[in-house]
CSV table of N, CA and C in Angstrom, one decimal:
chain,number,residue,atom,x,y,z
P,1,UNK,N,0.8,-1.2,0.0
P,1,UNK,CA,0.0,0.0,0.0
P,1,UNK,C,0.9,1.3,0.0
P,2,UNK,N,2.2,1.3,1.3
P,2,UNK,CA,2.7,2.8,0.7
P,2,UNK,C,3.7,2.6,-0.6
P,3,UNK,N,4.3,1.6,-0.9
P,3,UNK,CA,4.5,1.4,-2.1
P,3,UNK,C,3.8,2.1,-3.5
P,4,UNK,N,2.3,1.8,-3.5
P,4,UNK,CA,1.5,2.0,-4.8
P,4,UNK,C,1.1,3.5,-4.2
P,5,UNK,N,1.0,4.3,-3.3
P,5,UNK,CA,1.2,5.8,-2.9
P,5,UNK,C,1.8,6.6,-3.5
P,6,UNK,N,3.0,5.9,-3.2
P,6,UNK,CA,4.4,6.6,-3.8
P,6,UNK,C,4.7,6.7,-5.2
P,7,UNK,N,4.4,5.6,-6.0
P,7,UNK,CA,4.0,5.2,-7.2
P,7,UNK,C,3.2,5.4,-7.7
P,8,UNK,N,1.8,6.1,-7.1
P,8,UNK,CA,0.8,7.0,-7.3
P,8,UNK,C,1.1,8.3,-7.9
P,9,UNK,N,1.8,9.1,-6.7
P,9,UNK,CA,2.8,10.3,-6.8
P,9,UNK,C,3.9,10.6,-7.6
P,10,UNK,N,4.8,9.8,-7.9
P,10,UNK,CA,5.4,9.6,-9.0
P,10,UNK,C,5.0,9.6,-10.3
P,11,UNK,N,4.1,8.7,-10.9
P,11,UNK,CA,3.6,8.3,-12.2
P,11,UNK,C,2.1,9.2,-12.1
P,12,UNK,N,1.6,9.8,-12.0
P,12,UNK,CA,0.2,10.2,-11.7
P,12,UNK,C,-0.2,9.6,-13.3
P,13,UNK,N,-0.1,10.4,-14.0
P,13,UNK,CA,-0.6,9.6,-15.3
P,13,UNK,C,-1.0,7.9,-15.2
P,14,UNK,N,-0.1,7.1,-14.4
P,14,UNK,CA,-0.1,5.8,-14.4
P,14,UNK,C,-0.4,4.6,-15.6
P,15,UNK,N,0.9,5.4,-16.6
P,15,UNK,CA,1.3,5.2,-17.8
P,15,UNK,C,2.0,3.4,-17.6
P,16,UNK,N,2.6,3.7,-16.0
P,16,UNK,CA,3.8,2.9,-15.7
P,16,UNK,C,5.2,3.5,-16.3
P,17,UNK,N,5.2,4.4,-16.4
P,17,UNK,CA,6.7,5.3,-16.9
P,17,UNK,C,6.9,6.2,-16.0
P,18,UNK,N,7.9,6.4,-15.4
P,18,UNK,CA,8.5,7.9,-15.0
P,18,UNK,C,9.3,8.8,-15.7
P,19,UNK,N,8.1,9.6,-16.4
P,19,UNK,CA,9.0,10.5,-17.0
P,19,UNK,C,10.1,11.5,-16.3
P,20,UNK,N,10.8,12.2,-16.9
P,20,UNK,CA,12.2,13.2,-16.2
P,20,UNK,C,10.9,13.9,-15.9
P,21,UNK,N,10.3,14.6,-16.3
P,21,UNK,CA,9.4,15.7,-15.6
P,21,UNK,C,8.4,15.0,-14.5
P,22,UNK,N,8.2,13.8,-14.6
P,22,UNK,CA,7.0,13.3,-13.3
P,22,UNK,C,8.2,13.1,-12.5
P,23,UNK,N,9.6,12.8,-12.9
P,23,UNK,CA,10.7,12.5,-11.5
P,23,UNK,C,11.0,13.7,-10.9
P,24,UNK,N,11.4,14.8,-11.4
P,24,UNK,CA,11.4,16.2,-11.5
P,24,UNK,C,10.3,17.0,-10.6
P,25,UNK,N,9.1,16.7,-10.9
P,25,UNK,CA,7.9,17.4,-10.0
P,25,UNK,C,7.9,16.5,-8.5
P,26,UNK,N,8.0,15.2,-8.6
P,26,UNK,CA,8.1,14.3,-7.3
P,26,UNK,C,8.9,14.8,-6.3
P,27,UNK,N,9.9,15.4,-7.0
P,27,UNK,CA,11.4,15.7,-6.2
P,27,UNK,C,11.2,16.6,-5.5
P,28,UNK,N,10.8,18.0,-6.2
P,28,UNK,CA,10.7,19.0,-5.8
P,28,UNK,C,9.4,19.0,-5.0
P,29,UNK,N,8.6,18.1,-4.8
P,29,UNK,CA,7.4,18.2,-4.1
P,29,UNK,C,7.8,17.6,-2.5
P,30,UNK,N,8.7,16.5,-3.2
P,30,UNK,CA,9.1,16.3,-1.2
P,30,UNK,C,10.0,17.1,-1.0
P,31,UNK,N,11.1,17.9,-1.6
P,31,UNK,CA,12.1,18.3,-1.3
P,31,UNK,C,11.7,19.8,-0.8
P,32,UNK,N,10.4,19.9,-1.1
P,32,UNK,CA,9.7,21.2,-1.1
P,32,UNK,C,8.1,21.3,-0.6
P,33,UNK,N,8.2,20.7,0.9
P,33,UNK,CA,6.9,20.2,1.3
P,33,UNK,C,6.6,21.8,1.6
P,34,UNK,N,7.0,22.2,2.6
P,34,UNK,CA,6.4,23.5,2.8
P,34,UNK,C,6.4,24.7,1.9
P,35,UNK,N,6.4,24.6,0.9
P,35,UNK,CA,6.1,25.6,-0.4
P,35,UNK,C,4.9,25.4,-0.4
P,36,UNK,N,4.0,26.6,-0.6
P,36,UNK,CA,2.7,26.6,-0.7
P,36,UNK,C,2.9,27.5,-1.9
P,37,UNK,N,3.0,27.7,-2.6
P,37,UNK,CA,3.1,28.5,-4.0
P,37,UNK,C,4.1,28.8,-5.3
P,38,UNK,N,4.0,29.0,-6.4
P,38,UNK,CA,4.9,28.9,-7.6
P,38,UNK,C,5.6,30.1,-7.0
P,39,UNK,N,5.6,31.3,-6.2
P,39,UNK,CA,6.4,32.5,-5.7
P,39,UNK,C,7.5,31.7,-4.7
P,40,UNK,N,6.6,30.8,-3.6
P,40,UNK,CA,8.0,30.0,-2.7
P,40,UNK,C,9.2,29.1,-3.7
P,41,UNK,N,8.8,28.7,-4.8
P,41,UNK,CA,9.3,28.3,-5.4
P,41,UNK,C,10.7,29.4,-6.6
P,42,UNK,N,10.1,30.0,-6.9
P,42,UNK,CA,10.8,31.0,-7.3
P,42,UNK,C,11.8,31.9,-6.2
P,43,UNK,N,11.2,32.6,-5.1
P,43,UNK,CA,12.3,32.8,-4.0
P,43,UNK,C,13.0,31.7,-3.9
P,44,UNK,N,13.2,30.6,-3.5
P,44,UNK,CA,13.8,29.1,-3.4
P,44,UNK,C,15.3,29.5,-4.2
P,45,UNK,N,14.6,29.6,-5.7
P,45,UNK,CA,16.0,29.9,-6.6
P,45,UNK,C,16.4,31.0,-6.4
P,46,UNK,N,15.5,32.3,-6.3
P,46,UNK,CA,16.3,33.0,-5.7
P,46,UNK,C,17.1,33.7,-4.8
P,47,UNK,N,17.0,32.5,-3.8
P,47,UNK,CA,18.2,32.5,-2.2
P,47,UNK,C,19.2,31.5,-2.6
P,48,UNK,N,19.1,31.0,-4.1
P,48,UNK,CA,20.6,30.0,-4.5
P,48,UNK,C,21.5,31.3,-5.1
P,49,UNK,N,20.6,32.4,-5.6
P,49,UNK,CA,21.8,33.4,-6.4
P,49,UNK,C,22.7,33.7,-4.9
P,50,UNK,N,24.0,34.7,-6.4
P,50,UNK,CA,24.9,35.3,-4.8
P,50,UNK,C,24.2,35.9,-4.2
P,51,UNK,N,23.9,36.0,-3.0
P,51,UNK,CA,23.9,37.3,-2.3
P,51,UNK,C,22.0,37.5,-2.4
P,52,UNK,N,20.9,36.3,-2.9
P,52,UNK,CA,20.2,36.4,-2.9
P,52,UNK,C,19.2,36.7,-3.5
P,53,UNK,N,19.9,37.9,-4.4
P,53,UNK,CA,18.9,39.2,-5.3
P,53,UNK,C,19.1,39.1,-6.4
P,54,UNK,N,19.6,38.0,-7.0
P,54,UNK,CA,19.7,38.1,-8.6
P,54,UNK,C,18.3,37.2,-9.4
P,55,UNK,N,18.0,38.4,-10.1
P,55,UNK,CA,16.9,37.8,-10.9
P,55,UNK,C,17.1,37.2,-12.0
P,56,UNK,N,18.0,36.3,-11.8
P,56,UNK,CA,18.4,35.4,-12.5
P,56,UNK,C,19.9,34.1,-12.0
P,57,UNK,N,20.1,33.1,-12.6
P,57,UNK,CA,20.7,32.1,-11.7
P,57,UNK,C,21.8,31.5,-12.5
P,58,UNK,N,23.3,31.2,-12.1
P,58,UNK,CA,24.1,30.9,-12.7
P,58,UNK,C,24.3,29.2,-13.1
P,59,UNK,N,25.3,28.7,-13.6
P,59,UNK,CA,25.3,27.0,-14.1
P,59,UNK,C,25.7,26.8,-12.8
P,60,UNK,N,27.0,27.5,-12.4
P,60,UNK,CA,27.7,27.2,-11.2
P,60,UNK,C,27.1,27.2,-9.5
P,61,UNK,N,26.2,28.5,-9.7
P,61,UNK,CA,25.0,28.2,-8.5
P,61,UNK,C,24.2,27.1,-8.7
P,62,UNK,N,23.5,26.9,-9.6
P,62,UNK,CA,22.8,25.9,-9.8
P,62,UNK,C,23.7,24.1,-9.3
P,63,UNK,N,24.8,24.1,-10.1
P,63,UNK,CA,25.5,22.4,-9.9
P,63,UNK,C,25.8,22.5,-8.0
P,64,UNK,N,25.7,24.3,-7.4
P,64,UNK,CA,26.5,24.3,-6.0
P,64,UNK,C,25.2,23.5,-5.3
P,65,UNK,N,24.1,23.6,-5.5
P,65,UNK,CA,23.2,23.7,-4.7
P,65,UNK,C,21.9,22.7,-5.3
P,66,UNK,N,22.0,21.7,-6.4
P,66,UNK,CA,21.0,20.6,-6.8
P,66,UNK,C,22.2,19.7,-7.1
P,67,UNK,N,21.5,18.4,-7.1
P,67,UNK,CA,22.2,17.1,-7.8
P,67,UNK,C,22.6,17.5,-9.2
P,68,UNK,N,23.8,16.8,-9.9
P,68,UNK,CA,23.6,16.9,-10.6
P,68,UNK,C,22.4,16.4,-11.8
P,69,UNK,N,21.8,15.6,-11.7
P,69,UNK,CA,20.6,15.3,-12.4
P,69,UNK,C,19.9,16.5,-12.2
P,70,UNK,N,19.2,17.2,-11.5
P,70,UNK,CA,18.6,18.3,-11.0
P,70,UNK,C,18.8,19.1,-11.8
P,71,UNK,N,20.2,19.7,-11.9
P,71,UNK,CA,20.8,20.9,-11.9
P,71,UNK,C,21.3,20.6,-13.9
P,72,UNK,N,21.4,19.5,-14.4
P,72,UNK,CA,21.1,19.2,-15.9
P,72,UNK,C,19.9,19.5,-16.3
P,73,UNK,N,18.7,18.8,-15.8
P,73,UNK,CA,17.4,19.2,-16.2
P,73,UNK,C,17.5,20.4,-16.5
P,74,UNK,N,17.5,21.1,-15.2
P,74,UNK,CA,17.0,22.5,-15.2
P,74,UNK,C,17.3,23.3,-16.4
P,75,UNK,N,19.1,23.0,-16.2
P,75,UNK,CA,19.7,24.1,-17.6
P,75,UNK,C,19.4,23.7,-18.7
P,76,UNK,N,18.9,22.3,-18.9
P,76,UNK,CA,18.6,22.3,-20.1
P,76,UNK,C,16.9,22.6,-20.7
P,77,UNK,N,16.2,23.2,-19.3
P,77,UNK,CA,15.1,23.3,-20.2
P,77,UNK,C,14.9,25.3,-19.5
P,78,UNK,N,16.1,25.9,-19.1
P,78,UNK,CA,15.7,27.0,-18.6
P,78,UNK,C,16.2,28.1,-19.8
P,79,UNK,N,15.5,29.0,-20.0
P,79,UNK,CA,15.9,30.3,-21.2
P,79,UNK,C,17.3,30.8,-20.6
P,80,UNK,N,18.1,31.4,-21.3
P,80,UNK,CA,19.1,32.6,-20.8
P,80,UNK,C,18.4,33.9,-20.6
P,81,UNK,N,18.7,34.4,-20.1
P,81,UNK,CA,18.2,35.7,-18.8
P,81,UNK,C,18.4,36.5,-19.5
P,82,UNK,N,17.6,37.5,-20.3
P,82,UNK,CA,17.3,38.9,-20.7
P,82,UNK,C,17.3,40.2,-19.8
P,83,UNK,N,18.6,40.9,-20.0
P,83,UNK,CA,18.2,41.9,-19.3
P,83,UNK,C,17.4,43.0,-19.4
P,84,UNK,N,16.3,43.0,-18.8
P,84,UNK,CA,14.7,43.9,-18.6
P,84,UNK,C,15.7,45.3,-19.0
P,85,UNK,N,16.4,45.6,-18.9
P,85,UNK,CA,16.8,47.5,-19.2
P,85,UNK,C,17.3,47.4,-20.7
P,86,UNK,N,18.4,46.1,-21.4
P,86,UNK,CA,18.6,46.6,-22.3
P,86,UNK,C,18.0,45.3,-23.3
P,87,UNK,N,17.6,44.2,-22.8
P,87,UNK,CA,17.2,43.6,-23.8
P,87,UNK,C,18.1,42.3,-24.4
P,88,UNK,N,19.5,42.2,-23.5
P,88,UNK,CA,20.0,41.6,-24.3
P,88,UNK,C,20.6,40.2,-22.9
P,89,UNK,N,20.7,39.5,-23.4
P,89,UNK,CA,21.2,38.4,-22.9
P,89,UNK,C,22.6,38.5,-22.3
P,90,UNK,N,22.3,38.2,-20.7
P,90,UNK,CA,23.5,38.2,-20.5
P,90,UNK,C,24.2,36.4,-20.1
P,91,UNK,N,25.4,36.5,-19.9
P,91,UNK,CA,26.3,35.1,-20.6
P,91,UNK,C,26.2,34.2,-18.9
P,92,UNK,N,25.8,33.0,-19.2
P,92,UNK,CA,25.8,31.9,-17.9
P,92,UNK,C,24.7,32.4,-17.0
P,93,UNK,N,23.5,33.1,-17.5
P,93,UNK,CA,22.6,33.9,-16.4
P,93,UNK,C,21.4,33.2,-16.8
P,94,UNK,N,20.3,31.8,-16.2
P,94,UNK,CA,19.5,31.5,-16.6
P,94,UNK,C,17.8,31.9,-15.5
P,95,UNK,N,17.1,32.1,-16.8
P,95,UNK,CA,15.7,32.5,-16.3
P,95,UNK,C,15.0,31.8,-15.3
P,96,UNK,N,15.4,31.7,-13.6
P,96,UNK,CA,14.4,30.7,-13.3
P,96,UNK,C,13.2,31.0,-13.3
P,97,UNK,N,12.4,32.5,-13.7
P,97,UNK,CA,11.4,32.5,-13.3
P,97,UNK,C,10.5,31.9,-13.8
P,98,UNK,N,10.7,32.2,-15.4
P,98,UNK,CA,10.5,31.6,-17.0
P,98,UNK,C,10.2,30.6,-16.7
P,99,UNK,N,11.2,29.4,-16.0
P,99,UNK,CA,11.2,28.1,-16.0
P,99,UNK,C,10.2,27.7,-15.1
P,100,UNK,N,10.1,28.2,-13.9
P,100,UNK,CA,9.1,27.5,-12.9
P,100,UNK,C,7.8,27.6,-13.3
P,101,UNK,N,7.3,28.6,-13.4
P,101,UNK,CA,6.2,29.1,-14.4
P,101,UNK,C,5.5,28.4,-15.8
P,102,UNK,N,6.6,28.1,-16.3
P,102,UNK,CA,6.7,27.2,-17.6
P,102,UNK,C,6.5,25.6,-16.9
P,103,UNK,N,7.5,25.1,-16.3
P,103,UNK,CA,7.1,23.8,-15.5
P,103,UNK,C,5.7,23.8,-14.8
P,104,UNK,N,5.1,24.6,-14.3
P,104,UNK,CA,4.1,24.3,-13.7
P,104,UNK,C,2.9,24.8,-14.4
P,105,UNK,N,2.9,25.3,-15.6
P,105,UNK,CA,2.0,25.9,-16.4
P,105,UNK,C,1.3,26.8,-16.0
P,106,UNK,N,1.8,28.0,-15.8
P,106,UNK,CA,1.4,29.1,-15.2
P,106,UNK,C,1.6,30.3,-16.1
């Protein structure tokens, strides 16, 4: 019984597959019990930047502070960071906000 729970939560579709994204939301759901919202989730990443306040998140923050499986996913499905003043991309700066938003369909 907590077996097929767990396996519940995992596979919700109950395809019998665990996709990267149903292992991905699993993760972040235990690893993130007391998040009550897509904002706790976004602060989250944004207390991995330096210093807190970057609205946006590096490769190297990222591998300091998730597994590597984690910290691949993410960069590979996260945008590079546009800076809101001039428009232009800046280099190793990725969008978490884009991303959570986008992962959770928001």
């Amino acid at each position: 019984p907590e077996f097929q729970a767990i396996l519940d939560m995992v596979d919700p579709n109950m395809d019998g597959l665990v996709s990267l994204q149903e292992y991905m939301a699993f993760m972040i759901s235990r690893e993130t019990e007391n998040i009550q919202s897509i904002s706790d989730i976004i602060s989250a990443f944004k207390a991995l930047t330096h210093e807190g306040e970057k609205p946006y998140i590096t490769s190297s923050e990222i591998y300091a502070n998730l597994s590597k499986e984690q910290a691949d996913y993410c960069l590979s499905h996260m945008k590079l960071y546009a800076d809101t003043k001039t428009g232009g991309v800046i280099k190793d700066a990725y969008d978490y906000e884009e991303f959570v938003q986008t992962l959770f369909n928001q």
